[in-house]
Coordinates of C-alpha atoms in Angstrom, one line a residue:
M1 CA 64.1 -83.3 6.3
A2 CA 61.0 -81.7 7.6
T3 CA 59.9 -84.9 9.1
A4 CA 63.1 -85.2 11.0
G5 CA 62.7 -81.7 12.2
A6 CA 59.2 -82.4 13.4
Q7 CA 60.5 -85.3 15.4
D8 CA 63.2 -83.5 17.2
G9 CA 61.6 -80.1 17.6
W10 CA 63.6 -78.5 14.9
D11 CA 61.9 -76.4 12.2
P12 CA 64.0 -76.3 9.0
S13 CA 62.0 -73.3 7.7
R14 CA 64.0 -71.2 10.3
S15 CA 67.4 -72.1 8.7
A16 CA 69.5 -69.1 7.5
A17 CA 71.3 -71.2 4.9
G18 CA 68.6 -70.7 2.2
S19 CA 69.9 -72.5 -1.0
Y20 CA 73.5 -72.5 0.3
S21 CA 75.4 -75.1 2.4
P22 CA 74.8 -74.6 6.1
W23 CA 78.6 -75.0 6.6
L24 CA 79.3 -72.0 4.3
I25 CA 77.0 -70.0 6.6
V26 CA 79.0 -71.1 9.7
A27 CA 82.2 -69.9 8.1
I28 CA 80.7 -66.5 7.1
I29 CA 79.0 -65.6 10.3
S30 CA 82.0 -66.8 12.4
I31 CA 84.3 -64.2 10.8
P32 CA 82.8 -61.1 12.5
T33 CA 82.4 -62.9 15.9
F34 CA 86.1 -64.0 15.7
M35 CA 87.1 -60.5 15.0
E36 CA 85.2 -59.2 18.1
V37 CA 86.4 -62.0 20.5
L38 CA 90.0 -61.5 19.3
D39 CA 89.7 -57.7 19.8
T40 CA 88.6 -58.2 23.4
S41 CA 92.0 -59.8 24.3
I42 CA 94.2 -58.1 21.8
A43 CA 93.6 -54.6 23.2
N44 CA 94.9 -55.7 26.7
V45 CA 98.4 -56.2 25.3
A46 CA 98.4 -52.7 23.7
L47 CA 97.6 -50.7 26.9
D48 CA 101.2 -49.6 27.7
H49 CA 101.7 -48.5 24.1
I50 CA 98.3 -46.7 24.1
A51 CA 99.3 -44.9 27.3
G52 CA 102.7 -43.8 25.8
G53 CA 101.2 -42.9 22.4
L54 CA 98.5 -40.6 23.9
S55 CA 100.7 -39.3 26.8
I56 CA 98.4 -40.6 29.5
S57 CA 99.0 -42.7 32.6
N58 CA 98.5 -46.5 32.6
D59 CA 95.5 -46.1 35.0
Q60 CA 93.9 -43.8 32.5
A61 CA 94.6 -46.2 29.7
T62 CA 92.6 -48.9 31.5
W63 CA 89.4 -46.9 30.6
V64 CA 90.0 -48.3 27.1
L65 CA 89.1 -51.7 28.5
T66 CA 86.5 -50.7 31.0
S67 CA 84.4 -48.7 28.6
Y68 CA 84.3 -51.6 26.1
L69 CA 83.4 -54.1 28.8
V70 CA 80.6 -52.0 30.3
A71 CA 79.0 -51.3 26.9
N72 CA 79.4 -55.0 26.0
A73 CA 77.8 -56.2 29.2
I74 CA 74.8 -53.9 28.7
I75 CA 74.1 -54.8 25.1
I76 CA 74.5 -58.6 25.3
P77 CA 71.4 -59.2 27.5
I78 CA 69.1 -57.2 25.2
S79 CA 70.6 -58.5 21.9
G80 CA 68.0 -61.3 21.7
W81 CA 65.2 -58.7 22.0
L82 CA 66.8 -56.4 19.5
S83 CA 67.2 -59.3 17.1
D84 CA 63.5 -60.0 17.3
V85 CA 62.5 -56.3 17.0
I86 CA 64.9 -55.2 14.3
G87 CA 65.1 -58.5 12.4
R88 CA 67.9 -61.0 13.0
K89 CA 69.9 -60.5 9.8
R90 CA 69.5 -56.7 9.8
Y91 CA 70.6 -56.5 13.5
F92 CA 73.6 -58.7 12.8
M93 CA 74.7 -56.5 9.9
I94 CA 74.1 -53.3 11.9
S95 CA 76.3 -54.8 14.7
I96 CA 79.1 -55.6 12.1
A97 CA 78.9 -52.1 10.6
L98 CA 79.0 -50.4 14.0
F99 CA 81.9 -52.5 15.2
T100 CA 83.8 -51.9 12.0
L101 CA 83.2 -48.1 11.9
S102 CA 84.1 -47.7 15.6
S103 CA 87.3 -49.8 15.1
L104 CA 88.3 -47.2 12.5
L105 CA 87.5 -44.4 15.0
C106 CA 89.6 -46.2 17.6
G107 CA 92.6 -46.5 15.3
L108 CA 92.4 -42.9 14.3
A109 CA 91.6 -41.5 17.9
P110 CA 93.9 -38.5 18.7
N111 CA 93.1 -38.5 22.4
L112 CA 91.7 -40.6 25.2
T113 CA 88.2 -39.1 25.2
T114 CA 87.7 -40.0 21.5
L115 CA 89.2 -43.4 22.0
V116 CA 86.9 -44.2 25.0
I117 CA 83.8 -43.0 23.1
A118 CA 84.8 -45.1 20.1
R119 CA 85.3 -48.1 22.4
V120 CA 81.8 -47.7 23.9
L121 CA 80.4 -47.8 20.3
Q122 CA 82.6 -50.8 19.6
G123 CA 81.3 -52.6 22.6
I124 CA 77.7 -51.9 21.6
G125 CA 78.4 -53.2 18.1
G126 CA 80.4 -56.2 19.2
G127 CA 77.9 -57.3 21.9
G128 CA 75.3 -58.4 19.3
L129 CA 77.6 -60.6 17.2
A130 CA 78.1 -63.8 19.3
P131 CA 74.5 -64.1 20.5
V132 CA 73.1 -63.7 17.0
E133 CA 75.6 -66.2 15.5
Q134 CA 74.5 -68.7 18.1
S135 CA 70.9 -68.1 17.4
I136 CA 71.5 -68.6 13.7
L137 CA 73.4 -71.9 14.3
A138 CA 70.7 -73.3 16.5
D139 CA 68.0 -72.5 13.9
T140 CA 70.1 -73.6 10.9
F141 CA 71.2 -77.0 12.1
P142 CA 69.1 -79.9 13.4
P143 CA 70.0 -81.1 17.0
R144 CA 71.9 -84.1 15.6
L145 CA 74.3 -81.7 13.8
R146 CA 74.4 -78.9 16.3
G147 CA 77.5 -80.4 18.1
M148 CA 79.6 -80.0 14.9
A149 CA 78.1 -76.5 14.3
F150 CA 78.9 -75.3 17.8
A151 CA 82.4 -76.9 17.4
A152 CA 83.0 -74.3 14.7
F153 CA 81.7 -71.6 17.0
A154 CA 84.0 -73.0 19.8
I155 CA 87.0 -72.3 17.6
V156 CA 85.9 -68.7 17.4
V157 CA 85.2 -68.1 21.1
V158 CA 87.9 -70.3 22.6
V159 CA 90.8 -69.8 20.2
G160 CA 90.2 -66.1 19.8
P161 CA 91.2 -65.1 23.3
V162 CA 94.2 -67.4 23.0
L163 CA 95.5 -65.8 19.8
G164 CA 94.8 -62.3 21.0
P165 CA 97.9 -61.8 23.2
T166 CA 100.2 -63.3 20.6
L167 CA 98.8 -61.1 17.7
G168 CA 98.6 -58.1 20.0
G169 CA 102.2 -58.5 21.1
Y170 CA 103.4 -58.9 17.6
I171 CA 101.5 -55.8 16.3
T172 CA 102.5 -53.5 19.1
E173 CA 106.2 -54.6 19.0
N174 CA 106.5 -54.4 15.2
S175 CA 104.1 -51.6 14.3
S176 CA 101.8 -49.3 16.1
W177 CA 98.9 -49.7 18.7
H178 CA 96.6 -48.1 16.1
W179 CA 96.7 -51.3 14.0
V180 CA 95.3 -53.3 16.9
F181 CA 92.0 -51.6 15.9
L182 CA 92.6 -50.8 12.3
I183 CA 93.1 -54.5 11.4
N184 CA 89.3 -55.0 12.0
V185 CA 88.3 -52.6 9.3
P186 CA 89.0 -54.7 6.1
I187 CA 87.7 -57.8 7.9
G188 CA 84.5 -56.0 8.9
I189 CA 83.8 -54.7 5.4
A190 CA 84.4 -58.2 3.9
S191 CA 82.1 -59.7 6.6
L192 CA 79.3 -57.2 5.9
F193 CA 79.5 -58.0 2.2
L194 CA 79.4 -61.8 2.7
V195 CA 76.6 -61.8 5.2
N196 CA 74.5 -59.6 2.9
I197 CA 74.9 -62.0 0.0
F198 CA 74.9 -65.5 1.5
V199 CA 73.0 -65.3 4.9
D200 CA 69.2 -65.7 4.4
E201 CA 66.5 -64.2 6.6
P202 CA 64.1 -67.2 6.5
K203 CA 60.4 -66.8 6.1
A204 CA 59.6 -68.1 9.6
I205 CA 61.8 -65.3 11.1
K206 CA 60.2 -62.7 8.9
D207 CA 56.7 -63.9 9.9
D208 CA 57.6 -63.7 13.6
H209 CA 58.9 -60.2 13.0
A210 CA 55.8 -59.2 11.1
K211 CA 53.6 -60.5 13.9
L212 CA 55.6 -58.5 16.4
L213 CA 55.2 -55.3 14.4
K214 CA 51.5 -55.9 13.9
R215 CA 50.9 -56.5 17.6
G216 CA 52.9 -53.4 18.3
I217 CA 56.4 -53.3 19.8
R218 CA 56.3 -52.9 23.5
V219 CA 59.5 -51.6 24.9
D220 CA 60.4 -52.8 28.4
Y221 CA 62.0 -49.4 29.4
I222 CA 62.2 -50.4 33.1
G223 CA 63.9 -53.7 32.2
I224 CA 66.4 -51.9 30.0
I225 CA 67.2 -49.3 32.6
L226 CA 67.7 -52.0 35.3
I227 CA 70.1 -53.9 32.9
I228 CA 72.1 -50.7 32.3
L229 CA 72.4 -50.0 36.0
G230 CA 72.8 -53.6 37.2
L231 CA 75.2 -55.1 34.6
G232 CA 76.9 -51.8 33.8
F233 CA 77.8 -51.0 37.4
F234 CA 78.6 -54.7 38.0
E235 CA 81.1 -54.7 35.2
Y236 CA 82.5 -51.4 36.4
T237 CA 82.9 -52.8 40.0
L238 CA 84.7 -55.9 38.8
D239 CA 87.0 -54.0 36.4
R240 CA 87.9 -51.1 38.7
G241 CA 87.5 -52.7 42.1
L242 CA 91.2 -53.8 42.6
R243 CA 92.5 -50.4 41.5
E244 CA 90.2 -48.6 43.9
D245 CA 91.0 -51.0 46.8
W246 CA 87.5 -52.6 46.6
F247 CA 85.2 -51.7 49.4
A248 CA 87.7 -49.4 51.0
S249 CA 86.5 -47.1 48.3
S250 CA 83.2 -45.4 48.9
F251 CA 82.6 -45.2 45.1
I252 CA 83.0 -48.9 44.7
V253 CA 80.6 -49.5 47.6
T254 CA 78.1 -47.2 45.8
T255 CA 78.5 -48.9 42.4
A256 CA 78.3 -52.4 44.0
T257 CA 75.1 -51.4 45.9
I258 CA 73.5 -49.9 42.8
S259 CA 74.3 -53.1 40.8
A260 CA 73.0 -55.5 43.5
V261 CA 69.7 -53.6 44.0
S262 CA 69.2 -53.2 40.2
L263 CA 69.9 -56.9 39.5
I264 CA 67.5 -58.1 42.2
A265 CA 64.8 -55.6 40.9
L266 CA 65.5 -56.8 37.3
V267 CA 64.8 -60.4 38.2
L268 CA 61.6 -59.6 40.0
W269 CA 60.4 -57.2 37.2
E270 CA 61.2 -59.5 34.3
L271 CA 59.6 -62.6 35.9
N272 CA 56.3 -60.7 36.3
N273 CA 56.4 -58.9 32.9
D274 CA 54.5 -60.2 29.9
D275 CA 57.0 -58.6 27.4
P276 CA 60.4 -58.9 29.1
V277 CA 63.5 -57.7 27.5
I278 CA 65.2 -60.8 29.0
D279 CA 63.0 -63.9 29.2
L280 CA 64.1 -65.2 32.6
K281 CA 61.3 -67.7 32.5
L282 CA 63.6 -69.8 30.3
L283 CA 65.5 -70.6 33.5
K284 CA 62.7 -73.0 34.4
S285 CA 64.6 -75.3 32.1
R286 CA 66.9 -77.2 34.4
N287 CA 69.3 -77.9 31.6
L288 CA 69.5 -74.3 30.5
S289 CA 70.1 -73.1 34.1
L290 CA 72.9 -75.6 34.7
T291 CA 74.5 -75.0 31.3
L292 CA 74.5 -71.3 32.1
L293 CA 76.4 -72.1 35.4
M294 CA 78.8 -74.4 33.5
M295 CA 79.3 -71.7 30.8
G296 CA 80.1 -69.1 33.6
V297 CA 82.7 -71.4 35.1
T298 CA 84.2 -72.1 31.6
G299 CA 84.4 -68.4 31.0
M300 CA 86.0 -67.9 34.4
I301 CA 88.7 -70.5 33.7
L302 CA 89.3 -69.5 30.1
F303 CA 89.6 -65.8 30.5
G304 CA 91.2 -66.0 34.0
T305 CA 94.1 -68.3 32.9
T306 CA 94.4 -66.6 29.5
Q307 CA 95.4 -63.4 31.4
L308 CA 97.3 -65.1 34.2
I309 CA 99.7 -67.3 32.2
P310 CA 101.1 -64.5 30.0
Q311 CA 101.2 -62.2 33.1
M312 CA 103.2 -64.9 35.0
L313 CA 105.6 -65.4 32.1
Q314 CA 106.2 -61.7 31.8
Q315 CA 106.5 -60.8 35.4
V316 CA 108.4 -63.8 36.7
L317 CA 110.4 -65.0 33.7
G318 CA 110.8 -61.7 31.9
Y319 CA 109.2 -62.8 28.6
T320 CA 108.0 -60.2 26.1
S321 CA 104.3 -60.0 25.4
F322 CA 104.8 -61.8 22.1
Q323 CA 106.8 -64.6 23.7
A324 CA 104.2 -65.0 26.4
G325 CA 101.5 -65.1 23.8
L326 CA 103.3 -67.9 22.0
A327 CA 103.1 -70.1 25.0
L328 CA 99.3 -69.8 24.8
T329 CA 99.3 -70.5 21.1
F330 CA 100.4 -74.1 21.6
G331 CA 97.4 -74.6 23.7
G332 CA 95.3 -73.0 21.0
L333 CA 96.6 -75.7 18.6
A334 CA 95.5 -78.4 21.0
T335 CA 92.0 -76.8 21.2
L336 CA 91.8 -76.8 17.4
A337 CA 92.7 -80.4 17.3
A338 CA 90.1 -81.4 19.9
V339 CA 87.2 -79.4 18.6
P340 CA 86.1 -81.8 15.8
F341 CA 86.0 -84.7 18.3
A342 CA 84.0 -82.7 20.8
G343 CA 81.6 -81.8 18.0
R344 CA 81.0 -85.4 16.9
L345 CA 80.7 -86.8 20.4
S346 CA 78.3 -84.2 21.7
G347 CA 75.6 -85.5 19.3
K348 CA 76.3 -89.2 20.1
V349 CA 77.1 -89.4 23.8
D350 CA 75.3 -88.3 27.0
V351 CA 76.7 -84.8 27.5
R352 CA 77.3 -85.5 31.2
L353 CA 79.9 -88.1 30.1
L354 CA 81.7 -85.3 28.3
L355 CA 81.3 -82.5 30.7
F356 CA 82.3 -84.3 33.9
P357 CA 85.6 -85.7 32.6
A358 CA 86.4 -82.4 30.9
L359 CA 86.0 -80.6 34.2
L360 CA 88.2 -83.2 35.9
V361 CA 90.9 -82.6 33.2
Q362 CA 90.6 -78.8 33.9
A363 CA 91.1 -79.5 37.6
F364 CA 94.1 -81.7 36.8
A365 CA 95.6 -79.0 34.5
L366 CA 95.2 -76.3 37.2
W367 CA 96.7 -78.7 39.8
N368 CA 99.6 -79.3 37.5
M369 CA 100.1 -75.5 37.2
T370 CA 100.4 -75.3 41.0
H371 CA 103.6 -77.3 40.7
L372 CA 105.3 -74.8 38.3
N373 CA 108.3 -72.8 39.6
A374 CA 110.3 -69.7 38.8
D375 CA 112.8 -71.7 36.7
I376 CA 110.4 -73.3 34.3
T377 CA 111.2 -73.3 30.6
F378 CA 109.1 -72.2 27.7
H379 CA 108.3 -75.8 27.0
D380 CA 107.1 -76.4 30.6
A381 CA 104.7 -73.4 30.3
A382 CA 103.4 -74.4 26.9
I383 CA 102.7 -78.0 28.0
A384 CA 100.9 -76.8 31.2
R385 CA 98.6 -74.7 29.0
L386 CA 98.2 -77.6 26.5
F387 CA 96.7 -79.9 29.2
Q388 CA 94.1 -77.3 30.0
A389 CA 93.4 -76.4 26.4
M390 CA 92.6 -79.9 25.3
A391 CA 89.6 -80.1 27.6
L392 CA 88.1 -76.7 26.7
P393 CA 86.2 -77.9 23.6
F394 CA 84.6 -80.8 25.6
L395 CA 83.2 -78.1 27.9
F396 CA 82.2 -75.4 25.4
V397 CA 80.8 -77.5 22.6
P398 CA 78.4 -79.7 24.7
I399 CA 77.3 -76.8 26.8
N400 CA 76.3 -74.8 23.7
A401 CA 74.7 -77.7 21.9
V402 CA 72.6 -79.0 24.8
A403 CA 71.5 -75.6 26.1
Y404 CA 68.8 -75.3 23.4
V405 CA 67.4 -78.8 23.9
G406 CA 63.8 -78.6 25.1
L407 CA 63.4 -74.9 24.4
P408 CA 60.8 -73.5 21.9
Q409 CA 62.7 -72.6 18.7
N410 CA 61.5 -69.0 18.7
K411 CA 63.4 -68.6 22.0
T412 CA 66.9 -69.4 20.6
A413 CA 67.8 -65.7 20.4
Q414 CA 66.9 -65.2 24.1
A415 CA 68.8 -68.4 25.1
S416 CA 71.8 -67.2 23.1
S417 CA 71.8 -63.9 25.0
L418 CA 71.8 -65.7 28.3
L419 CA 74.6 -68.0 27.3
N420 CA 76.8 -65.0 26.3
I421 CA 75.9 -63.2 29.5
A422 CA 77.1 -66.2 31.4
R423 CA 80.3 -66.5 29.4
N424 CA 81.2 -62.8 29.6
L425 CA 80.3 -62.3 33.3
G426 CA 82.1 -65.5 34.1
G427 CA 85.2 -64.2 32.3
S428 CA 85.0 -60.8 34.1
I429 CA 84.5 -62.5 37.5
G430 CA 87.4 -64.9 36.8
I431 CA 89.8 -62.0 35.8
S432 CA 88.7 -59.8 38.7
I433 CA 89.0 -62.6 41.4
S434 CA 92.3 -63.8 39.9
Q435 CA 93.9 -60.4 40.0
T436 CA 92.6 -59.7 43.5
L437 CA 93.9 -63.0 44.8
L438 CA 97.2 -62.4 43.0
A439 CA 97.7 -58.9 44.6
T440 CA 96.8 -60.2 48.1
G441 CA 98.9 -63.3 47.7
L442 CA 101.9 -61.3 46.5
Q443 CA 101.8 -59.1 49.7
R444 CA 101.4 -62.2 51.9
H445 CA 104.2 -64.2 50.4
Q446 CA 106.5 -61.2 50.3
S447 CA 105.9 -60.6 54.0
N448 CA 106.6 -64.3 54.8
L449 CA 109.8 -64.4 52.7
V450 CA 111.2 -61.2 54.1
N451 CA 110.6 -62.1 57.8
P452 CA 113.7 -64.4 58.1
L453 CA 115.9 -62.0 56.2
N454 CA 117.4 -60.0 59.1
P455 CA 120.7 -59.8 60.9
L456 CA 119.5 -62.1 63.6
N457 CA 119.5 -65.0 61.1
P458 CA 123.0 -66.5 60.8
N459 CA 122.2 -67.9 57.3
Y460 CA 121.3 -64.3 56.1
N461 CA 124.6 -62.9 57.6
D462 CA 126.6 -65.7 55.9
W463 CA 125.0 -65.1 52.5
M464 CA 125.4 -61.3 52.8
Q465 CA 129.1 -61.7 53.6
K466 CA 129.7 -64.0 50.6
A467 CA 127.6 -61.8 48.3
Q468 CA 129.5 -58.6 49.3
G469 CA 132.7 -60.3 48.6
A470 CA 131.5 -61.4 45.2
F471 CA 129.9 -58.0 44.2
G472 CA 132.5 -55.8 46.0
D473 CA 129.8 -53.5 47.6
A474 CA 127.0 -53.8 50.1
T475 CA 124.1 -52.3 48.0
T476 CA 124.1 -54.7 45.1
P477 CA 123.5 -57.9 47.2
L478 CA 120.5 -56.2 48.8
A479 CA 119.1 -55.3 45.3
V480 CA 119.6 -58.8 44.1
L481 CA 118.0 -60.3 47.2
Y482 CA 115.0 -58.0 46.9
Q483 CA 114.5 -58.9 43.2
T484 CA 114.7 -62.6 44.1
V485 CA 112.2 -62.2 46.9
Q486 CA 109.8 -60.3 44.6
R487 CA 110.2 -63.0 41.9
Q488 CA 109.5 -65.9 44.3
A489 CA 106.6 -64.1 46.0
A490 CA 105.0 -63.4 42.6
M491 CA 105.4 -67.0 41.6
L492 CA 103.9 -68.3 44.8
A493 CA 101.0 -65.9 44.4
F494 CA 100.3 -67.2 40.9
L495 CA 100.3 -70.8 42.1
D496 CA 97.8 -69.9 44.8
V497 CA 95.4 -68.5 42.2
F498 CA 95.7 -71.6 40.1
Q499 CA 94.8 -73.6 43.2
S500 CA 91.8 -71.5 43.9
L501 CA 90.5 -71.9 40.3
M502 CA 91.0 -75.7 40.7
I503 CA 88.8 -75.7 43.8
V504 CA 86.1 -73.8 41.9
V505 CA 86.1 -76.4 39.1
L506 CA 86.0 -79.3 41.6
C507 CA 83.0 -77.8 43.4
V508 CA 81.0 -77.3 40.2
A509 CA 81.8 -80.7 38.6
P510 CA 79.3 -82.8 40.6
L511 CA 76.5 -80.5 39.4
V512 CA 76.8 -82.0 36.0
F513 CA 74.8 -85.1 37.2
F514 CA 71.8 -82.9 38.1
M515 CA 71.3 -82.2 34.4
R516 CA 68.7 -84.2 32.5
P517 CA 70.5 -87.2 30.9
G518 CA 70.7 -87.1 27.1
K519 CA 72.6 -86.2 24.0
A520 CA 72.8 -82.7 22.5
G521 CA 70.8 -84.1 19.6
G522 CA 68.0 -85.4 21.7
G523 CA 65.0 -83.7 23.4
G524 CA 61.8 -82.3 22.2
G525 CA 60.3 -79.0 21.4
G526 CA 58.8 -78.3 24.8
M527 CA 60.3 -76.7 27.9
G528 CA 62.2 -79.2 29.9
H529 CA 62.2 -78.9 33.7

């Protein structure tokens, strides 16, 4: 085993499995990550109930989401550094404990202020879970098995957001919004217990930590401050931009400017720093750089459509949140079925031969969604999502598996942080752009549909006369007509967004062939350029 490791750049002494099966470790460390990913989408569904329960406006309730996203965006980039400084297993357990405790505080929060503070703590705790899990997987499995290991991780990260709306809708409709958060508590306690017993902190990781302490921990304060300003304000701008009318708001202009200046300064500072909190020199690896782009687009499509489809079903077809979530669940089943195949193939086939077709299937699925209409059935919506969901594992698994190829193994924590930054920011950008396009498209289509509805149009007059005769008054036909226009305008706006996402996918797809050819299980231990 050690010989194989030496040949492919993998060091078995860094495995977290110890004397246990590596697959047992996968199951255990996936539980808290699944809990965190699920919570990100499950809270969205509960916003109206939270607003009613705390006697606040819906706009105030959105701070429950914004506070979590900002804290999460700040902690993810430095999670690799924290893992090295604190110790990987210790940091993972601290993250689980903080996420669990803050979930309890969220569920018991008597007012908005307490809830927002608890959500900030929850975002800090949750931000360290996925990067550390990825780092553990990359160190525990040799490259030839990483595809299957990351297939299990794909179940967590891809299926979690899909199940979130369904579970959130069920909980809020049948119980209380408090349980959206309280459900995490027993899972978190069990996870903490299992990680403590079964997950090993290997000697190689301990040695690296000891060397770091002996040398003296050098805190990159400037880098951390720039991350807080750059990514914190960037996430705030994306999340609040539409509500504040984007750059018509002087405050959004200010936050966007601070974010842009800080991020530019962060890149320049980290590239010239001997002890960076984010090792941007890893981006010299062409494969890592391109996989980060692919991961960003995957996050954009996954999170953007995961919010758009239930929203469309609720606004246009009048579904409940639970019914809308069920339409996504069928896609989640397709993802589960496809994950093992993606895991096996990613270690045997040139990843470009998986990524490019998967992107084309995504583009086809989005094109298919542009042909939906306001009279679709539940079956139509579920099948449309199923087409898209089938291809997601063939994007997510190869991207994660191949990203570490050619990187020094002591850089897996940093690479994991970068991958999670790409996924989260891609998701935030996808949601923000989708909602902005939706709002502008709704106004444009409503204006176009209303224009011919005037007394100078003989078809309009004819319809109004027949409708007044049928309803017996003049006001009801106008109300029905207005509702119909709103419904059709909303549907057309959704179709426009699906088309825009399709164009993004088609633009990115050819970049796959700029990646170095090879399988996820190939590569050496040096830095590939």
